[in-house]
Short mmCIF file of C-alpha atoms in Angstrom, two decimals:
data_model
loop_
_atom_site.label_atom_id
_atom_site.label_comp_id
_atom_site.label_asym_id
_atom_site.label_seq_id
_atom_site.Cartn_x
_atom_site.Cartn_y
_atom_site.Cartn_z
CA MET W 1 -20.57 4.73 19.69
CA ASN W 2 -22.07 2.36 22.80
CA PRO W 3 -19.25 0.91 24.63
CA VAL W 4 -20.41 -2.48 23.50
CA PHE W 5 -19.28 -1.46 19.95
CA ALA W 6 -16.59 -0.14 21.72
CA ARG W 7 -15.20 -3.18 22.78
CA LEU W 8 -15.65 -5.36 19.99
CA PHE W 9 -13.86 -2.20 18.08
CA ILE W 10 -11.20 -3.63 21.06
CA CYS W 11 -10.87 -6.74 20.34
CA GLY W 12 -10.56 -7.09 16.67
CA LEU W 13 -7.18 -8.66 15.49
CA ILE W 14 -4.81 -6.72 13.86
CA ALA W 15 -3.92 -7.45 9.94
CA ALA W 16 -3.13 -4.41 7.46
CA PRO W 17 -1.06 -0.88 -1.46
CA THR W 18 -0.81 2.09 -7.43
CA PHE W 19 0.14 3.95 -9.98
CA SER W 20 -1.31 6.32 -12.74
CA GLU W 21 -1.08 5.05 -16.56
CA ALA W 22 0.62 8.43 -18.50
CA ALA W 23 -0.34 7.16 -21.91
CA ASP W 24 3.12 8.33 -23.94
CA ASP W 25 2.73 7.50 -27.57
CA ASP W 26 5.20 8.87 -28.77
CA LEU W 27 8.01 5.74 -28.59
CA ALA W 28 11.15 8.15 -29.86
CA ALA W 29 10.89 10.37 -27.02
CA LEU W 30 10.59 6.93 -24.35
CA ARG W 31 13.69 5.41 -26.40
CA ALA W 32 15.64 8.94 -26.19
CA ALA W 33 14.86 9.78 -22.65
CA ARG W 34 16.19 6.35 -22.47
CA GLU W 35 19.19 6.01 -24.22
CA ALA W 36 20.44 8.57 -22.73
CA ASN W 37 20.73 7.60 -19.36
CA MET W 38 21.58 3.56 -20.87
CA GLY W 39 24.77 5.23 -23.10
CA PRO W 40 26.53 5.14 -26.93
CA VAL W 41 25.05 1.54 -28.28
CA ILE W 42 27.77 -1.03 -28.32
CA ALA W 43 26.29 -3.62 -30.66
CA ALA W 44 22.83 -5.03 -32.24
CA GLY W 45 21.46 -8.05 -32.32
CA ALA W 46 19.30 -9.12 -34.47
CA ASP W 47 16.06 -7.85 -32.66
CA TYR W 48 17.48 -5.83 -29.69
CA THR W 49 20.35 -3.31 -28.94
CA VAL W 50 23.17 -3.00 -26.11
CA HIS W 51 24.08 -0.03 -24.25
CA SER W 52 26.60 0.06 -21.85
CA PRO W 53 27.73 4.04 -19.30
CA GLN W 54 30.60 2.46 -19.41
CA ALA W 55 31.26 2.84 -22.51
CA ALA W 56 34.22 5.34 -24.78
CA ARG W 57 33.92 5.86 -28.02
CA ALA W 58 37.40 5.18 -30.00
CA GLY W 59 37.14 6.42 -33.30
CA ASN W 60 34.42 4.09 -35.00
CA THR W 61 35.31 2.15 -32.03
CA VAL W 62 34.11 1.72 -28.84
CA ARG W 63 35.86 1.02 -25.63
CA CYS W 64 35.63 -0.21 -22.15
CA ALA W 65 36.17 2.68 -19.58
CA VAL W 66 35.28 1.46 -15.94
CA GLN W 67 36.33 2.96 -12.91
CA THR W 68 37.88 1.54 -10.93
CA GLY W 69 38.98 2.46 -6.92
CA ASN W 70 39.33 1.34 -3.13
CA ALA W 71 36.32 -0.55 -1.75
CA MET W 72 35.15 0.60 1.99
CA SER W 73 36.27 -2.00 4.48
CA ASP W 74 33.52 -3.40 6.51
CA GLU W 75 35.47 -1.99 9.95
CA ALA W 76 35.10 1.69 8.41
CA PHE W 77 31.13 0.76 7.46
CA ASN W 78 30.09 -1.28 10.89
CA ALA W 79 32.13 2.14 12.74
CA ARG W 80 29.97 4.28 10.48
CA LEU W 81 27.42 2.69 11.14
CA ASN W 82 27.61 2.62 14.63
CA ALA W 83 28.22 6.20 15.21
CA ILE W 84 25.02 6.83 13.41
CA ARG W 85 23.39 5.13 15.43
CA GLU W 86 25.05 5.96 19.25
CA THR W 87 24.64 9.87 18.19
CA GLU W 88 20.44 8.47 16.93
CA ALA W 89 20.76 7.02 20.78
CA ARG W 90 22.14 10.79 22.13
CA ALA W 91 19.87 12.72 20.43
CA ARG W 92 16.39 10.24 21.86
CA GLU W 93 17.26 10.05 25.86
CA PRO W 94 16.37 13.96 26.37
CA LEU W 95 12.86 12.80 24.46
CA ASP W 96 12.84 9.80 26.69
CA GLU W 97 13.35 11.85 29.83
CA GLU W 98 10.55 13.84 28.71
CA LYS W 99 8.13 11.39 27.59
CA ALA W 100 8.33 9.85 31.49
CA ALA W 101 8.23 13.27 32.84
CA LEU W 102 4.88 13.71 30.69
CA MET W 103 2.91 10.90 31.55
CA ASN W 104 3.53 10.44 35.10
CA ALA W 105 1.92 14.05 34.83
CA ARG W 106 -1.15 12.50 32.62
CA ARG W 107 -0.91 9.94 35.70
CA ALA W 108 -0.82 12.20 38.87
CA ARG W 109 -3.82 12.92 41.11
CA PRO W 110 -5.41 15.19 39.51
CA PRO W 111 -3.44 14.37 36.33
CA MET W 112 -2.69 16.63 33.67
CA SER W 113 -5.16 18.37 31.15
CA ASP W 114 -6.01 16.98 27.77
CA GLN W 115 -6.18 21.00 26.19
CA GLU W 116 -2.29 20.48 28.00
CA PHE W 117 -0.80 17.37 27.49
CA ALA W 118 -2.51 16.66 23.87
CA PRO W 119 0.30 19.26 21.84
CA LYS W 120 3.41 18.85 24.78
CA TRP W 121 2.50 14.67 23.70
CA ALA W 122 2.37 15.90 19.51
CA SER W 123 5.70 17.76 20.01
CA LEU W 124 7.56 15.13 21.56
CA GLN W 125 6.15 13.16 18.63
CA ALA W 126 6.85 14.77 16.83
CA ARG W 127 10.54 15.85 17.23
CA GLU W 128 11.02 11.92 18.17
CA LYS W 129 9.82 12.12 13.81
CA GLU W 130 12.69 14.01 13.32
CA ILE W 131 15.18 12.15 14.73
CA ALA W 132 14.32 8.96 13.46
CA LEU W 133 14.51 10.51 9.93
CA LYS W 134 17.71 12.42 9.95
CA ALA W 135 18.96 8.98 11.12
CA HIS W 136 17.17 6.56 8.15
CA ALA W 137 18.81 9.05 5.97
CA GLU W 138 22.20 9.25 7.06
CA ASP W 139 22.31 4.95 7.59
CA LYS W 140 20.38 5.08 3.43
CA LYS W 141 23.23 7.47 2.26
CA LEU W 142 25.90 4.82 3.99
CA GLN W 143 23.97 1.84 2.61
CA GLU W 144 23.98 3.41 -1.07
CA GLU W 145 27.78 4.82 -0.59
CA TRP W 146 29.59 0.84 0.35
CA ALA W 147 27.36 -0.26 -2.10
CA ASN W 148 29.16 1.60 -4.55
CA SER W 149 32.58 1.46 -4.26
CA ARG W 150 32.00 -2.23 -3.83
CA ARG W 151 31.00 -2.08 -7.69
CA THR W 152 33.81 0.23 -8.35
CA ALA W 153 36.70 -1.72 -6.31
CA SER W 154 35.65 -5.19 -8.47
CA HIS W 155 35.56 -3.13 -11.99
CA ALA W 156 31.79 -3.34 -12.24
CA ILE W 157 30.23 -3.00 -15.71
CA THR W 158 26.13 -2.86 -16.74
CA LEU W 159 24.59 -3.16 -19.95
CA TYR W 160 21.34 -2.60 -20.73
CA LEU W 161 19.84 -4.22 -24.14
CA GLN W 162 16.21 -2.74 -25.35
CA HIS W 163 14.67 -4.92 -27.20
CA ALA W 164 12.25 -5.22 -30.00
CA PRO W 165 10.67 -8.72 -29.31
CA ARG W 166 9.53 -9.89 -33.57
CA ASP W 167 6.93 -12.14 -31.87
CA PRO W 168 5.00 -10.78 -28.87
CA ASN W 169 3.91 -13.83 -26.90
CA ALA W 170 7.94 -15.16 -26.41
CA THR W 171 9.78 -14.22 -23.10
CA ILE W 172 11.24 -10.90 -23.35
CA VAL W 173 15.24 -13.73 -23.01
CA PRO W 174 15.00 -17.25 -24.70
CA LEU W 175 15.26 -18.71 -21.00
CA GLU W 176 15.69 -22.04 -19.60
CA GLY W 177 14.47 -22.51 -16.25
CA ILE W 178 14.82 -19.03 -14.74
CA ALA W 179 18.29 -18.18 -16.31
CA PRO W 180 18.59 -17.34 -19.81
CA SER W 181 19.51 -19.30 -22.20
CA SER W 182 23.06 -21.24 -22.85
CA ALA W 183 22.73 -20.10 -26.82
CA PHE W 184 21.42 -16.51 -25.89
CA VAL W 185 24.74 -15.78 -23.50
CA ALA W 186 26.82 -17.25 -26.34
CA GLU W 187 25.18 -15.18 -28.92
CA LEU W 188 25.55 -11.99 -26.88
CA ASN W 189 29.21 -13.34 -25.70
CA ALA W 190 30.31 -12.96 -30.15
CA LEU W 191 27.89 -9.93 -30.32
CA LEU W 192 29.81 -8.22 -27.01
CA ARG W 193 33.14 -9.70 -27.79
CA PRO W 194 35.34 -6.42 -29.84
CA PHE W 195 33.96 -4.41 -26.25
CA LEU W 196 34.24 -7.08 -23.75
CA SER W 197 37.68 -7.76 -24.84
CA THR W 198 38.43 -4.16 -23.77
CA CYS W 199 37.36 -4.53 -20.18
CA PRO W 200 39.14 -5.57 -16.81
CA ASP W 201 38.36 -8.85 -15.72
CA SER W 202 35.22 -7.92 -12.71
CA ASP W 203 32.97 -10.35 -10.85
CA TRP W 204 30.47 -7.53 -11.00
CA VAL W 205 28.37 -6.75 -15.55
CA SER W 206 24.90 -6.49 -15.25
CA ALA W 207 22.32 -6.85 -18.09
CA ALA W 208 19.10 -5.39 -17.23
CA HIS W 209 16.92 -5.79 -20.38
CA TYR W 210 14.24 -3.79 -21.26
CA PHE W 211 11.42 -4.07 -24.29
CA ARG W 212 12.02 -0.89 -26.45
CA ASP W 213 8.52 0.22 -26.64
CA ALA W 214 7.24 -0.57 -24.06
CA THR W 215 6.83 0.24 -19.57
CA PRO W 216 5.98 -1.09 -16.67
CA PHE W 217 2.51 0.99 -15.65
CA GLY W 218 2.97 4.02 -14.85
CA LYS W 219 6.81 3.75 -14.65
CA LYS W 220 8.15 6.19 -17.16
CA GLY W 221 11.96 7.14 -16.14
CA THR W 222 13.55 10.33 -16.96
CA GLN W 223 16.81 12.18 -18.19
CA ALA W 224 17.98 11.48 -14.80
CA GLN W 225 16.21 7.94 -13.91
CA LEU W 226 15.48 4.22 -15.94
CA ASP W 227 12.06 3.26 -16.13
CA PRO W 228 12.44 -0.26 -14.07
CA HIS W 229 14.34 -2.94 -15.92
CA ILE W 230 12.06 -6.47 -17.17
CA ILE W 231 14.57 -8.20 -15.62
CA MET W 232 18.22 -8.95 -15.47
CA PHE W 233 21.08 -10.78 -14.66
CA ARG W 234 24.65 -11.11 -12.89
CA TYR W 235 27.76 -11.57 -14.71
CA ILE W 236 31.19 -12.34 -14.64
CA LEU W 237 33.77 -11.49 -16.67
CA ARG W 238 37.06 -13.55 -17.52
CA ALA W 239 39.60 -12.34 -20.16
CA GLY W 240 36.62 -10.75 -22.16
CA ASN W 241 34.32 -13.98 -22.24
CA LEU W 242 30.62 -13.48 -19.88
CA SER W 243 29.44 -16.54 -17.61
CA LEU W 244 26.19 -16.25 -15.61
CA ASN W 245 27.40 -15.40 -11.88
CA LYS W 246 24.63 -18.29 -10.26
CA ALA W 247 24.55 -17.17 -7.34
CA PRO W 248 21.69 -17.78 -4.67
CA GLU W 249 21.56 -14.33 -4.07
CA TYR W 250 21.00 -13.89 -7.20
CA PHE W 251 18.44 -16.72 -7.84
CA GLY W 252 16.91 -16.13 -4.22
CA GLU W 253 12.74 -16.44 -4.51
CA THR W 254 12.55 -12.98 -5.74
CA GLN W 255 14.23 -13.80 -8.69
CA ARG W 256 12.54 -17.21 -9.14
CA ILE W 257 9.08 -15.45 -9.64
CA ASN W 258 10.15 -12.87 -10.79
CA ASN W 259 11.83 -14.68 -13.64
CA ASP W 260 9.41 -17.30 -14.29
CA PRO W 261 7.04 -16.68 -17.14
CA VAL W 262 4.03 -18.62 -15.86
CA ARG W 263 3.88 -16.48 -12.02
CA ASN W 264 5.37 -13.10 -14.78
CA PRO W 265 3.85 -12.57 -17.46
CA ARG W 266 5.74 -9.34 -18.15
CA LEU W 267 8.21 -10.93 -19.32
CA THR W 268 6.70 -11.38 -22.91
CA LEU W 269 6.00 -7.83 -24.43
CA ALA W 270 2.06 -8.96 -24.84
CA GLY W 271 1.50 -9.73 -21.57
CA LEU W 272 3.30 -6.57 -20.14
CA GLN W 273 0.59 -4.69 -22.44
CA ALA W 274 -2.03 -6.73 -20.62
CA SER W 275 -1.24 -6.54 -17.53
CA ASN W 276 -0.83 -2.26 -17.95
CA GLN W 277 -4.21 -2.47 -19.81
CA ALA W 278 -5.76 -3.96 -16.63
CA ARG W 279 -4.08 -0.92 -14.52
CA SER W 280 -5.32 1.54 -16.45
CA ILE W 281 -9.07 -0.20 -16.18
CA GLU W 282 -7.98 -0.15 -12.47
CA THR W 283 -6.81 3.53 -12.76
CA GLY W 284 -9.84 4.48 -13.92
CA ARG W 285 -12.10 3.30 -11.60
CA ARG W 286 -10.07 4.39 -8.68
CA SER W 287 -10.18 7.40 -10.84
CA ALA W 288 -13.72 7.93 -10.61
CA VAL W 289 -13.39 9.03 -14.78
CA TYR W 290 -16.99 6.57 -14.57
CA ARG W 291 -19.24 9.01 -12.29
CA LYS W 292 -18.17 11.82 -15.13
CA ASP W 293 -21.31 10.09 -15.89
CA TYR W 294 -23.62 11.04 -13.14
CA GLU W 295 -23.60 14.98 -13.36
CA THR W 296 -25.71 13.70 -16.22
CA ALA W 297 -28.97 13.76 -16.04
CA ALA W 298 -29.79 11.47 -19.39
CA LYS W 299 -27.17 8.58 -17.80
CA ARG W 300 -29.06 8.31 -14.06
CA GLN W 301 -30.55 4.75 -13.82
CA PRO W 302 -34.30 4.99 -12.53
CA GLY W 303 -34.52 4.29 -9.03
CA ILE W 304 -30.13 4.19 -8.18
CA VAL W 305 -29.30 7.48 -6.23
CA TYR W 306 -25.68 9.36 -7.13
CA LYS W 307 -23.59 10.83 -4.74
CA LEU W 308 -21.14 13.61 -6.50
CA ASP W 309 -17.85 13.91 -5.19
CA PRO W 310 -19.24 17.07 -2.50
CA TYR W 311 -20.96 14.33 -0.36
CA TRP W 312 -17.69 12.01 -0.36
CA ARG W 313 -15.19 14.16 0.14
CA GLN W 314 -16.78 15.47 3.40
CA TYR W 315 -15.63 11.18 5.23
CA LYS W 316 -11.95 12.32 4.02
CA LYS W 317 -11.74 13.41 7.95
CA TYR W 318 -12.25 9.99 8.92
CA ASP W 319 -10.06 6.82 8.56
CA GLY W 320 -7.56 8.58 10.02
CA GLY W 321 -7.35 11.36 6.42
CA TYR W 322 -6.88 7.91 4.27
CA ASP W 323 -9.02 7.67 1.80
CA GLU W 324 -8.81 3.91 0.28
CA GLY W 325 -11.21 3.15 3.28
CA LYS W 326 -13.64 5.79 1.03
CA ASP W 327 -13.24 5.14 -1.88
CA THR W 328 -13.76 1.24 -0.96
CA VAL W 329 -16.95 2.32 0.07
CA ARG W 330 -17.55 4.68 -2.62
CA ARG W 331 -16.79 1.81 -5.61
CA VAL W 332 -19.15 -0.30 -3.54
CA PHE W 333 -21.93 2.01 -2.79
CA ASP W 334 -21.88 2.56 -7.29
CA GLY W 335 -22.21 -0.61 -8.16
CA ASP W 336 -18.58 -1.22 -8.53
CA PHE W 337 -17.78 -4.25 -6.73
CA ALA W 338 -14.26 -4.87 -8.86
CA ARG W 339 -11.47 -5.90 -6.83
CA GLN W 340 -13.11 -5.04 -3.78
CA LYS W 341 -14.38 -8.17 -1.80
CA GLU W 342 -10.61 -9.47 -0.34
CA SER W 343 -9.44 -6.13 0.55
CA ASP W 344 -9.06 -5.97 3.77
CA TYR W 345 -11.11 -1.78 3.99
CA PHE W 346 -13.74 -3.91 2.32
CA LYS W 347 -14.30 -6.63 5.32
CA ALA W 348 -12.88 -3.83 8.06
CA HIS W 349 -16.18 -1.85 6.37
CA VAL W 350 -18.49 -4.06 6.11
CA TYR W 351 -17.62 -5.73 10.16
CA LEU W 352 -17.95 -1.55 10.95
CA PHE W 353 -21.78 -0.92 9.06
CA SER W 354 -23.14 -4.24 10.28
CA SER W 355 -22.85 -3.71 13.77
CA ASP W 356 -24.04 0.15 13.75
CA TYR W 357 -26.75 -1.11 11.41
CA SER W 358 -27.80 -4.18 13.57
CA ARG W 359 -27.38 -1.61 16.05
CA GLN W 360 -29.83 1.62 14.73
CA CYS W 361 -31.96 -0.53 12.46
CA LYS W 362 -33.28 -3.30 14.67
CA SER W 363 -37.08 -2.78 13.21
CA GLU W 364 -35.46 -3.10 9.72
CA ILE W 365 -34.08 -6.42 10.38
CA PRO W 366 -35.99 -9.76 10.77
CA ASN W 367 -33.68 -12.30 11.97
CA PHE W 368 -30.07 -11.82 14.19
CA THR W 369 -28.19 -14.37 14.62
CA ARG W 370 -26.60 -14.74 18.26
CA PHE W 371 -22.88 -13.91 18.95
CA LYS W 372 -20.07 -14.65 21.88
CA ILE W 373 -17.23 -12.70 22.24
CA PRO W 374 -13.96 -12.49 24.51
CA SER W 375 -14.35 -8.45 25.87
CA PRO W 376 -12.37 -7.05 28.38
CA ALA W 377 -12.70 -5.79 32.00
CA ILE W 378 -12.25 -3.92 35.18
CA VAL W 379 -11.72 -6.20 37.70
CA GLY W 380 -10.05 -3.97 39.98
CA THR W 381 -7.25 -1.49 40.84
CA ARG W 382 -3.59 -1.17 42.09
CA THR W 383 -2.77 1.45 43.98
CA TYR W 384 0.81 2.35 42.84
CA ALA W 385 3.11 4.32 46.18
CA ASP W 386 3.05 7.55 44.29
CA GLY W 387 0.01 7.94 44.04
CA HIS W 388 -1.44 6.67 40.54
CA VAL W 389 -4.09 4.34 40.67
CA GLU W 390 -3.86 1.79 37.46
CA ASN W 391 -7.37 -0.40 36.51
CA VAL W 392 -7.09 -4.52 37.10
CA TYR W 393 -8.23 -5.99 33.39
CA GLY W 394 -9.61 -9.88 33.51
CA THR W 395 -11.74 -11.49 30.51
CA THR W 396 -15.70 -11.41 29.64
CA ILE W 397 -18.73 -12.91 27.58
CA ILE W 398 -20.31 -10.27 25.91
CA THR W 399 -22.88 -11.36 23.42
CA VAL W 400 -23.68 -8.91 20.18
CA ASP W 401 -27.56 -8.98 17.86
CA ILE W 402 -26.11 -9.26 14.53
CA ASP W 403 -28.38 -8.83 11.10
CA SER W 404 -28.26 -12.91 9.74
CA ARG W 405 -27.77 -11.19 6.58
CA PHE W 406 -24.41 -10.25 7.59
CA ALA W 407 -23.49 -13.38 9.97
CA PRO W 408 -21.55 -15.55 7.47
CA PHE W 409 -18.19 -12.85 7.22
CA TYR W 410 -19.42 -10.71 10.76
CA GLU W 411 -17.06 -13.12 11.99
CA ALA W 412 -13.69 -13.20 9.27
CA TYR W 413 -13.91 -10.12 8.87
CA ARG W 414 -14.01 -8.76 12.28
CA LYS W 415 -10.46 -10.69 12.47
CA VAL W 416 -8.58 -9.87 9.53
CA GLY W 417 -10.61 -6.07 9.16
CA LEU W 418 -9.80 -4.07 11.51
CA PRO W 419 -6.44 -2.81 11.80
CA MET W 420 -6.29 -0.16 10.02
CA TYR W 421 -9.01 1.57 11.97
CA LEU W 422 -7.61 -0.03 15.69
CA GLY W 423 -4.52 2.37 14.65
CA ILE W 424 -5.42 4.84 14.07
CA TRP W 425 -8.12 4.99 17.06
CA SER W 426 -5.13 3.91 18.96
CA ARG W 427 -3.42 6.74 18.57
CA LYS W 428 -6.19 8.95 19.01
CA ALA W 429 -7.19 7.87 22.10
CA VAL W 430 -3.98 9.10 24.02
CA GLN W 431 -4.36 12.36 23.51
CA ILE W 432 -9.16 11.26 25.82
CA SER W 433 -6.79 8.85 28.23
CA SER W 434 -3.45 8.81 29.73
CA SER W 435 -3.05 4.20 27.97
CA ILE W 436 -5.99 2.36 26.51
CA LEU W 437 -5.60 0.40 29.31
CA ASN W 438 -5.88 2.53 32.24
CA SER W 439 -9.80 3.60 29.88
CA SER W 440 -13.12 1.88 31.18
CA MET W 441 -15.44 0.22 28.28
CA GLU W 442 -17.23 3.04 28.71
CA ASP W 443 -14.88 5.77 28.58
CA LEU W 444 -12.75 3.82 25.33
CA GLY W 445 -16.21 3.72 23.73
CA ASN W 446 -16.91 7.06 24.06
CA GLY W 447 -13.54 8.54 22.40
CA VAL W 448 -14.06 6.09 19.43
CA ASP W 449 -17.40 8.13 19.16
CA THR W 450 -15.87 11.15 19.38
CA THR W 451 -12.37 10.59 18.02
CA ASN W 452 -14.49 10.13 14.56
CA VAL W 453 -12.54 6.86 13.89
CA THR W 454 -14.79 5.64 10.33
CA MET W 455 -17.15 7.71 8.20
CA TRP W 456 -19.74 5.11 9.65
CA SER W 457 -21.02 7.72 12.74
CA GLU W 458 -21.30 10.59 10.10
CA PHE W 459 -23.24 8.78 7.77
CA PHE W 460 -25.85 6.35 9.90
CA ARG W 461 -26.67 10.81 11.50
CA GLN W 462 -27.20 11.95 8.12
CA HIS W 463 -29.91 8.88 6.70
CA LYS W 464 -32.61 7.15 7.85
CA CYS W 465 -32.78 3.43 8.33
CA THR W 466 -35.21 3.18 5.22
CA SER W 467 -34.20 5.36 2.77
CA ALA W 468 -32.79 4.71 -0.37
CA THR W 469 -29.19 6.13 0.43
CA MET W 470 -28.94 3.26 3.17
CA LEU W 471 -31.11 0.20 1.61
CA GLN W 472 -28.94 0.61 -1.72
CA MET W 473 -25.49 0.49 0.65
CA ARG W 474 -26.84 -2.28 2.49
CA ASP W 475 -27.78 -4.45 -0.91
CA ASN W 476 -24.53 -3.84 -2.02
CA LEU W 477 -21.99 -3.93 0.97
CA LEU W 478 -24.20 -7.97 0.74
CA ARG W 479 -23.69 -8.52 -2.75
CA ALA W 480 -20.23 -7.92 -3.37
CA ALA W 481 -19.59 -10.12 0.14
CA ASN W 482 -21.84 -12.45 -1.20
CA SER W 483 -20.47 -12.29 -5.02
CA GLN W 484 -23.95 -10.85 -6.46
CA ARG W 485 -24.60 -8.33 -8.86
CA SER W 486 -25.37 -5.09 -7.41
CA ALA W 487 -28.09 -3.22 -7.61
CA GLN W 488 -27.30 -1.18 -10.16
CA ASP W 489 -26.78 -4.31 -12.70
CA GLU W 490 -29.93 -6.18 -11.40
CA GLY W 491 -32.06 -2.69 -11.93
CA ILE W 492 -33.56 -2.68 -8.28
CA ARG W 493 -35.16 0.36 -7.92
CA TYR W 494 -35.40 1.86 -4.46
CA PRO W 495 -38.07 4.62 -3.86
CA GLY W 496 -37.01 7.73 -3.36
CA ALA W 497 -33.43 7.43 -4.99
CA GLU W 498 -34.04 10.48 -7.03
CA GLN W 499 -34.63 13.12 -4.94
CA GLU W 500 -31.73 11.70 -2.42
CA SER W 501 -29.16 11.55 -5.04
CA ASP W 502 -27.33 15.25 -5.37
CA PRO W 503 -28.31 17.09 -8.51
CA PRO W 504 -26.77 17.25 -11.63
CA PRO W 505 -24.35 20.30 -11.78
CA ARG W 506 -25.50 23.28 -14.45
#
């Protein structure tokens, strides 16, 4: 990577997640797994059943068996939380001293070698991460203990409702705005009166609603855990009668979005099923189901390059080992543009490809557009009393010529699409220099190139500018950015595509 591109890479502004659907046709097993966690049925409406884990059978009736206890005081909670933080701080102190000593050795003249510095720095980072994870786990455990004690002390009661709606287009619960309708609450009270009359007053009654025969995409429960509910409400129980808890924390912005059928179509059975189907299709794309056709010569399109999984796996070591960016490139190359244009990974790769293509394939570019971009520049040095020297930076303007076909996207994609790659490179660069700001632009360019932050340096080494592979990649990146049909859909044929394609497996 040349120094000019390195400057652009450093100047890129920072900006920066799916389930797999496992079809479950055994609805009886699904309900059985749920009900093992929900507890016994305490009432049945016209199209739903109500369950509670606090229900205890007494002959032919069910009674409320609510656990009681004392809530953890705020003083006790804060004391334990401060103890966790103090323990973490004490554990970090020797690490901070070691890090400072290591950085001083790195800045000394002569500096500590890369071979000695890198493993020591990695070891410090690993120990630091271990301390943070331990403190996080203890903090999370304390938060859960506090919440459970509050619920127990307030006689918490949990209700689960499984719905089998007659109208798949009706919301799971009749709604008035974002709350259950008054008629539904009255019906619930009438059904649950025999059970609720045996319960103590409670400020914490939760009612979670599920579709009996469907789950959110990829979120099926087990014997140990329920799948996520569709919607949930909090109630207050007084003298065996439920009234909706309208506290602001239960109707914040998240609830307003989730409880709005316009913004959350999964509140209806038809909407949930449609959402699941759309996610299943997207998962099929991401899992490369359609690429199975590429392994059969008869299903290949003439004049199109086909690359099988072994080809794409070579790029896994790039992008920090994170597969998302590579998958974006692979899907666009294959002509699958669905949901790619708005992805930051797509924008990053269009920017990165256009930079390398404009620099390495000038003879294939009919017109260029010039961009002027502010860039850090070394304007002097500063020497400290301990002898170490730091560069002083200012700003200069560099000019870059970009293939005019990419020009409409270049500036915006440079600012939006680089964070994941800049972040990955920055972490790796510490192994090359004591700090990013103490390196020259030439050093930074060499660093980006040697750390293999992206797949494009290898891609351009493997494929000539006039190759079918290069042309198909270039055209489909441009077509996706312009919201046009893919080269495959347009029936474009690239000379030499069959020779460049991976052969179908025998």
